[in-house]
Coordinates of C-alpha atoms and ligand atoms in Angstrom, one line a residue:
M1 CA 13.0 75.5 105.9
S2 CA 11.8 78.3 107.9
I3 CA 8.2 78.9 108.7
G4 CA 7.9 82.3 110.1
P5 CA 7.7 83.1 113.8
S6 CA 9.1 80.3 115.9
Q7 CA 10.2 79.9 119.5
G8 CA 13.5 81.5 118.3
V9 CA 12.1 85.0 118.9
G10 CA 11.9 87.3 121.9
A11 CA 13.5 86.1 125.1
D12 CA 14.2 82.7 123.5
G13 CA 15.7 84.2 120.3
K14 CA 19.4 84.4 120.0
K15 CA 19.7 87.9 121.4
G16 CA 17.4 87.1 124.2
V17 CA 19.3 84.0 125.3
L18 CA 22.7 85.8 125.0
A19 CA 21.3 88.7 127.1
R20 CA 20.0 86.3 129.8
S21 CA 23.3 84.6 130.1
A22 CA 25.2 88.0 130.4
A23 CA 22.7 89.1 133.1
L24 CA 23.2 85.8 135.0
H25 CA 26.9 86.1 134.8
T26 CA 26.8 89.6 136.4
E27 CA 24.4 88.5 139.0
M28 CA 26.2 85.4 140.1
F29 CA 29.8 86.5 139.7
G30 CA 29.5 90.2 140.5
V31 CA 31.5 91.2 137.3
E32 CA 30.5 91.7 133.7
A33 CA 31.4 89.0 131.3
G34 CA 34.4 89.5 129.1
C35 CA 32.6 87.8 126.2
V36 CA 29.2 86.3 125.3
R37 CA 28.9 83.5 122.7
G38 CA 26.0 81.5 121.3
A39 CA 25.7 78.2 119.4
P40 CA 22.6 76.7 117.8
G41 CA 21.0 73.3 118.3
R42 CA 20.3 71.0 115.4
V43 CA 17.6 69.0 113.8
N44 CA 18.6 66.0 111.9
L45 CA 16.4 65.7 108.8
I46 CA 17.4 62.1 108.2
G47 CA 20.3 59.8 109.0
E48 CA 19.9 58.6 112.6
H49 CA 22.4 56.4 114.4
T50 CA 24.5 56.4 111.3
D51 CA 27.2 58.9 112.4
Y52 CA 29.0 56.5 114.8
N53 CA 28.9 53.9 112.1
G54 CA 30.9 56.0 109.7
G55 CA 27.8 56.8 107.7
F56 CA 25.8 59.8 106.4
V57 CA 23.6 62.3 108.1
L58 CA 21.6 65.3 106.8
P59 CA 21.1 67.8 109.6
I60 CA 20.3 71.6 109.8
A61 CA 21.3 74.0 112.6
I62 CA 18.1 75.5 114.1
D63 CA 17.1 78.8 115.6
R64 CA 17.3 77.6 119.2
W65 CA 20.4 78.6 121.2
A66 CA 22.7 77.9 124.0
A67 CA 24.6 80.9 125.2
V68 CA 27.6 81.3 127.5
S69 CA 29.0 84.4 129.1
A70 CA 32.5 84.1 130.3
S71 CA 35.1 86.0 132.4
R72 CA 38.6 85.2 133.2
R73 CA 40.0 84.0 136.5
D74 CA 43.6 83.7 137.6
D75 CA 43.2 80.8 140.0
G76 CA 43.1 77.9 137.5
R77 CA 39.5 77.1 138.4
C78 CA 36.3 76.7 136.4
R79 CA 33.1 78.1 138.0
V80 CA 29.8 77.4 136.3
V81 CA 26.3 78.6 136.8
S82 CA 23.3 77.5 134.7
E83 CA 19.9 79.0 134.4
Q84 CA 18.6 75.4 134.0
Y85 CA 20.1 74.3 137.4
P86 CA 19.6 77.2 139.8
G87 CA 21.8 77.4 142.8
E88 CA 25.4 77.9 143.7
A89 CA 28.2 77.9 141.2
V90 CA 29.7 74.4 140.5
E91 CA 33.5 74.6 140.8
C92 CA 36.6 72.6 140.0
G93 CA 40.2 73.0 139.2
I94 CA 41.2 72.7 135.5
G95 CA 44.9 72.8 135.9
G96 CA 47.5 70.2 136.9
T97 CA 47.6 66.5 136.6
G98 CA 44.4 65.6 138.5
A99 CA 42.2 67.9 136.5
E100 CA 40.8 65.3 134.1
E101 CA 39.7 63.1 137.0
A102 CA 38.3 66.0 139.0
V103 CA 36.2 67.0 136.0
R104 CA 35.1 63.5 135.3
S105 CA 33.8 63.1 138.8
L106 CA 32.3 66.6 139.2
D107 CA 29.1 66.7 141.1
P108 CA 26.5 67.6 139.9
A109 CA 27.1 65.7 136.7
W110 CA 25.5 68.3 134.4
A111 CA 28.6 70.4 134.8
R112 CA 31.1 67.7 133.6
C113 CA 30.8 68.3 129.9
I114 CA 31.0 72.1 130.5
A115 CA 34.2 72.0 132.5
G116 CA 35.4 69.2 130.2
A117 CA 34.9 71.5 127.2
V118 CA 37.0 74.2 128.9
L119 CA 39.7 71.7 129.7
E120 CA 39.9 70.3 126.2
A121 CA 39.8 73.7 124.5
T122 CA 42.6 75.1 126.6
R123 CA 44.7 72.0 126.3
L124 CA 44.3 71.8 122.5
A125 CA 45.5 75.4 122.3
A126 CA 48.2 75.5 124.8
G127 CA 49.4 71.9 125.5
R128 CA 49.5 70.4 129.0
S129 CA 52.5 72.3 130.4
R130 CA 51.1 75.9 130.2
P131 CA 50.0 77.5 133.5
P132 CA 46.2 76.9 134.1
L133 CA 43.8 79.6 133.1
G134 CA 40.6 79.9 135.0
V135 CA 37.1 80.9 133.8
S136 CA 33.7 81.8 135.2
L137 CA 30.8 80.7 133.0
A138 CA 27.1 81.5 133.0
I139 CA 24.9 79.3 130.8
C140 CA 21.4 79.8 129.4
S141 CA 19.6 77.9 126.6
S142 CA 16.4 77.8 124.7
L143 CA 17.0 74.1 123.7
P144 CA 15.1 71.4 125.5
V145 CA 17.5 69.4 127.6
G146 CA 17.6 65.7 126.5
G147 CA 15.2 66.7 123.6
G148 CA 17.1 65.2 120.7
V149 CA 18.1 68.6 119.3
S150 CA 21.7 68.6 120.6
S151 CA 21.3 70.8 123.6
S152 CA 24.5 69.4 125.1
A153 CA 26.7 69.9 122.1
A154 CA 25.3 73.4 121.7
V155 CA 26.4 74.3 125.2
E156 CA 29.8 72.7 124.7
M157 CA 30.3 74.6 121.4
A158 CA 29.2 77.9 123.0
V159 CA 31.7 77.2 125.9
V160 CA 34.5 76.4 123.6
S161 CA 33.8 79.5 121.5
A162 CA 33.6 81.7 124.5
V163 CA 36.8 80.4 126.0
D164 CA 38.5 80.6 122.7
Q165 CA 37.6 84.3 122.4
L166 CA 38.2 85.2 126.1
L167 CA 41.6 83.6 126.3
G168 CA 42.7 84.3 122.7
L169 CA 43.3 80.6 122.0
G170 CA 43.0 80.9 118.2
L171 CA 41.2 77.5 117.9
S172 CA 40.3 76.3 114.4
E173 CA 36.8 75.1 113.7
A174 CA 38.1 71.5 113.6
G175 CA 39.8 72.0 117.0
A176 CA 36.5 73.3 118.4
V177 CA 34.6 70.3 117.1
D178 CA 37.2 68.0 118.5
A179 CA 37.1 69.7 122.0
C180 CA 33.3 69.3 122.0
L181 CA 33.5 65.6 121.0
R182 CA 36.0 64.9 123.8
A183 CA 33.9 66.8 126.3
E184 CA 30.9 64.6 125.5
R185 CA 32.7 61.3 125.3
T186 CA 35.3 61.6 128.0
Y187 CA 33.4 63.7 130.6
A188 CA 29.7 63.3 129.9
G189 CA 30.3 59.6 129.2
V190 CA 28.2 59.5 126.0
P191 CA 29.9 57.6 123.1
C192 CA 28.4 60.0 120.5
G193 CA 29.3 60.4 116.9
L194 CA 30.5 63.4 114.9
M195 CA 27.2 64.8 113.8
D196 CA 26.2 67.3 116.5
P197 CA 29.4 69.4 117.0
Y198 CA 30.2 69.3 113.3
V199 CA 26.9 70.7 112.1
I200 CA 26.6 73.1 115.0
A201 CA 30.0 74.6 114.0
N202 CA 29.7 74.5 110.2
A203 CA 26.0 74.7 109.1
E204 CA 24.8 77.5 106.9
G205 CA 21.3 78.9 107.0
G206 CA 19.0 77.9 104.1
T207 CA 20.9 74.6 103.6
A208 CA 21.0 71.1 105.0
M209 CA 24.4 69.5 105.5
L210 CA 25.2 66.2 103.9
L211 CA 27.9 65.0 106.3
D212 CA 30.1 62.0 105.5
C213 CA 31.0 61.0 109.0
R214 CA 33.9 58.8 108.0
A215 CA 35.6 61.3 105.7
G216 CA 34.7 64.2 108.0
T217 CA 33.6 66.2 104.9
H218 CA 30.3 67.9 104.0
E219 CA 28.2 69.3 101.2
L220 CA 25.7 72.1 101.8
I221 CA 22.4 71.5 99.9
P222 CA 19.7 74.2 99.7
V223 CA 16.4 73.4 101.4
P224 CA 13.0 74.6 100.2
R225 CA 12.0 78.2 101.0
D226 CA 9.4 79.2 103.7
E227 CA 6.6 79.3 101.2
D228 CA 7.3 75.7 100.0
A229 CA 7.8 73.8 103.2
V230 CA 7.5 74.1 106.9
G231 CA 9.5 72.3 109.5
L232 CA 7.7 71.7 112.8
L233 CA 9.6 70.6 115.9
V234 CA 7.4 68.6 118.3
D235 CA 8.8 68.2 121.8
T236 CA 7.2 65.2 123.7
R237 CA 9.0 66.5 126.8
V238 CA 10.0 62.9 127.5
N239 CA 13.6 63.4 128.7
R240 CA 16.1 60.8 127.8
A241 CA 19.5 60.3 129.4
L242 CA 22.0 59.0 126.9
A243 CA 25.0 58.3 129.2
G244 CA 25.6 54.7 130.0
G245 CA 22.2 53.8 128.7
E246 CA 20.4 52.4 125.6
Y247 CA 22.4 54.6 123.3
A248 CA 25.7 52.8 124.2
V249 CA 23.9 49.4 123.9
R250 CA 22.8 50.2 120.3
R251 CA 26.3 51.4 119.5
A252 CA 27.8 48.2 120.9
A253 CA 25.4 46.1 118.8
C254 CA 26.5 47.9 115.7
Q255 CA 30.1 47.2 116.5
R256 CA 29.5 43.5 117.1
A257 CA 27.5 43.4 113.8
A258 CA 30.4 45.0 111.9
A259 CA 32.9 42.6 113.5
G260 CA 30.6 39.7 112.6
L261 CA 30.7 40.9 108.9
G262 CA 34.4 41.3 109.0
L263 CA 34.2 45.0 108.6
A264 CA 35.7 47.9 110.5
S265 CA 32.3 49.7 110.4
L266 CA 28.8 49.3 109.1
R267 CA 29.4 52.0 106.5
D268 CA 30.7 49.3 104.2
A269 CA 27.9 46.8 104.8
S270 CA 25.2 46.0 102.3
E271 CA 21.9 44.2 102.6
E272 CA 23.3 41.3 100.6
M273 CA 26.2 40.9 103.1
L274 CA 23.8 41.0 106.0
L275 CA 21.6 38.3 104.6
A276 CA 24.6 36.1 103.7
S277 CA 25.9 36.5 107.3
R278 CA 22.6 36.4 109.1
S279 CA 23.5 33.2 111.0
R280 CA 26.6 34.8 112.4
L281 CA 24.6 37.7 113.9
C282 CA 22.1 37.7 116.8
E283 CA 18.7 39.2 116.1
D284 CA 19.5 42.7 117.7
E285 CA 22.8 42.9 115.8
F286 CA 21.1 42.0 112.5
R287 CA 18.3 44.5 113.0
A288 CA 20.6 47.3 114.1
A289 CA 22.8 46.7 111.1
R290 CA 19.8 46.6 108.7
H291 CA 18.6 49.9 110.0
V292 CA 22.1 51.5 109.5
V293 CA 22.5 50.1 105.9
R294 CA 19.0 51.2 104.8
E295 CA 19.2 54.6 106.6
N296 CA 22.5 55.5 104.8
R297 CA 20.7 54.8 101.5
R298 CA 17.8 57.0 102.5
V299 CA 20.1 59.9 103.5
L300 CA 21.8 59.8 100.1
E301 CA 18.5 59.6 98.3
T302 CA 17.1 62.5 100.2
A303 CA 20.2 64.5 99.5
R304 CA 20.0 63.6 95.8
L305 CA 16.4 64.8 95.6
L306 CA 17.2 68.1 97.3
R307 CA 20.3 68.6 95.2
Q308 CA 18.5 67.9 92.0
A309 CA 15.6 70.2 92.9
A310 CA 18.1 73.0 93.6
E311 CA 20.0 72.4 90.4
E312 CA 16.8 72.5 88.3
Q313 CA 15.5 75.4 90.3
I314 CA 12.1 73.8 90.4
E315 CA 9.0 75.8 91.0
D316 CA 6.7 73.1 92.2
W317 CA 8.2 71.4 95.2
E318 CA 5.3 69.1 96.0
P319 CA 6.4 66.0 94.1
V320 CA 9.9 66.2 95.6
L321 CA 8.6 66.8 99.1
E322 CA 6.3 63.9 98.8
Q323 CA 9.2 61.6 97.9
I324 CA 11.3 63.0 100.8
G325 CA 8.3 62.5 103.1
V326 CA 8.2 58.8 102.2
L327 CA 11.9 58.5 103.1
L328 CA 11.3 60.3 106.4
V329 CA 8.5 57.9 107.4
Q330 CA 10.6 54.9 106.4
S331 CA 13.4 56.2 108.6
H332 CA 11.0 56.6 111.5
R333 CA 9.6 53.1 111.1
S334 CA 13.1 51.6 110.9
L335 CA 14.1 53.4 114.1
R336 CA 10.9 52.1 115.7
D337 CA 11.0 48.5 114.5
D338 CA 14.6 47.6 113.8
Y339 CA 16.6 50.0 116.0
Q340 CA 13.9 50.1 118.7
V341 CA 14.5 53.7 119.9
S342 CA 10.9 55.1 119.7
C343 CA 8.4 55.4 122.5
A344 CA 4.6 55.8 122.9
E345 CA 4.8 59.6 122.9
L346 CA 6.9 59.8 119.7
E347 CA 4.5 57.3 118.0
C348 CA 1.5 59.4 119.0
V349 CA 3.1 62.5 117.4
V350 CA 4.1 60.8 114.2
D351 CA 0.7 59.1 113.9
A352 CA -1.1 62.3 114.5
A353 CA 1.0 64.1 112.0
L354 CA 0.4 61.5 109.3
E355 CA -3.3 60.8 109.9
G356 CA -4.5 63.9 108.2
D357 CA -3.8 66.3 105.4
G358 CA -0.9 68.7 105.0
V359 CA 2.0 66.6 106.1
Y360 CA 4.7 65.2 103.8
G361 CA 6.5 63.1 106.4
A362 CA 7.4 62.9 110.1
R363 CA 10.0 61.1 112.2
L364 CA 11.7 61.1 115.5
T365 CA 14.9 63.2 115.4
G366 CA 18.1 62.7 117.4
A367 CA 18.8 59.6 119.4
G368 CA 15.1 58.8 120.2
F369 CA 13.9 57.2 123.5
G370 CA 11.8 60.5 123.8
G371 CA 12.7 64.0 122.9
C372 CA 11.5 65.6 119.7
A373 CA 9.9 64.6 116.4
F374 CA 10.4 66.5 113.1
V375 CA 7.4 67.1 110.9
L376 CA 7.7 68.3 107.3
A377 CA 4.4 70.1 106.5
D378 CA 2.7 72.1 103.8
P379 CA 2.9 75.8 104.8
A380 CA -0.9 76.3 104.2
W381 CA -1.6 73.5 106.7
A382 CA 1.0 74.1 109.3
S383 CA -1.2 75.6 112.0
R384 CA -3.9 73.0 111.5
V385 CA -1.3 70.2 111.7
A386 CA 0.2 71.7 114.9
R387 CA -3.3 71.8 116.5
R388 CA -4.0 68.2 115.4
I389 CA -0.9 66.9 117.0
E390 CA -1.4 68.9 120.2
E391 CA -5.0 67.8 120.6
R392 CA -4.2 64.1 120.0
F393 CA -1.2 64.2 122.3
D394 CA -3.3 65.9 125.0
R395 CA -6.1 63.3 124.7
Q396 CA -3.7 60.4 124.9
F397 CA -1.3 61.6 127.6
D398 CA -3.3 64.2 129.4
R399 CA -0.6 66.8 129.1
R400 CA 0.8 69.2 126.5
C401 CA 3.6 68.6 123.9
G402 CA 5.4 71.6 122.5
V403 CA 4.9 72.4 118.8
S404 CA 6.9 75.1 117.1
R405 CA 8.3 76.1 113.8
I406 CA 12.0 75.9 113.1
A407 CA 14.3 77.8 110.8
S408 CA 17.7 76.8 109.5
V409 CA 20.5 79.1 110.7
D410 CA 24.3 79.4 110.5
G411 CA 26.6 77.3 112.7
A412 CA 28.7 78.8 115.5
W413 CA 31.9 78.9 113.6
V414 CA 30.4 80.3 110.4
R415 CA 30.8 84.1 110.0
A416 CA 31.9 83.9 113.6
G417 CA 32.9 87.6 113.7
E418 CA 29.2 88.5 113.4
Q419 CA 28.5 86.9 116.8
A420 CA 31.0 88.9 118.7
Q421 CA 29.3 91.1 121.3
Ligands
GLA501 C1 22.8 61.7 119.5 C2 24.3 61.7 119.3 C3 24.6 61.8 117.8 C4 23.9 60.7 116.9 C5 22.4 60.8 117.3 C6 21.6 59.7 116.6 O1 22.2 62.9 119.1 O2 24.9 62.7 119.9 O3 26.0 61.6 117.6 O4 24.4 59.5 117.1 O5 22.2 60.6 118.7 O6 21.6 59.8 115.2

């Protein structure tokens, strides 16, 4: 689902972001980096707030990158600089018994998941008793922070990948995913699901990933080619903070709903069960659970349509894309009405996308509460659709949103050798 030139070119392309992080490393630490690694962000095509319910998601890795340049230190400390947060290096010890607590309370908070990723990666590889190994890290990214495209998991994966290479840890892809998950949950404090690190590690360009988040297994399904469909990413630039906020509230509602149904997770819930148990659930639990049950079905249906189209090698994608578009819009409305994670800016983008010709479907992507929307458009209309959205957004909010094309790319752990600098 690539539509030609996107933001992922020039200074913001993979090479550009990697080069920026290498230059930042040399400038801030006075030595050249021992290794430079990148990891892509992701757009979830459909399947929102299903991952932590043991359900299904259908994301792609996209051509926007986080890059980390790393060098070794022998003092057991982690020093981090980031292009996004200019200033002195943030520093903390990553060896010894107090390391976990030190990283958890690191100030500024943005550095916690980064130092946490280092800590988890080295621990996984070496066990707790090995002498601490230190690292200096310089971070750059072309992913909007808090934009719903997994900027934080991309940085964590790039850190884990760089530390793995620099220190010769020999981590497996599953180990890397695990280290990123722990970094996000334990140190950033976001009780996220499996989707982001898993797809960022394992995605393959030209395909979407149907991920079964309970089994931890996936299937890669080809997506339409550039000439058949265009994916637009629309950044509302409304920044959402997930830690300790509404995300955790939604997750807790799902857990209570599952408990009310006598289930371990909502993965096994059905609409019939929900209706039969309605009196045992409060309204927000019922609505959250209804979203999850229906969203899982929509993911499987979208995957089925794509799989069938690939198997039949269809020429005319339009009827399939129209059906997928309906599912995308249903997903968005369910996230708005039942899950209540949309906002005025996302509504404006989705309305503007759907109000004219050339769009199959549109929905918020990621956790919601701001961030980005994904628009599935007809290539012949893509530029006009982009303008339509920009103009309406500008009229309504008196500021610009960012509209760009996205392409699906390989994950960080796929053909990893090609990334080595
Ligand atoms: C965030 C989380 C993911 C997932 C999405 C919503 O991106 O990191 O694990 O829960 O929200 O689908």
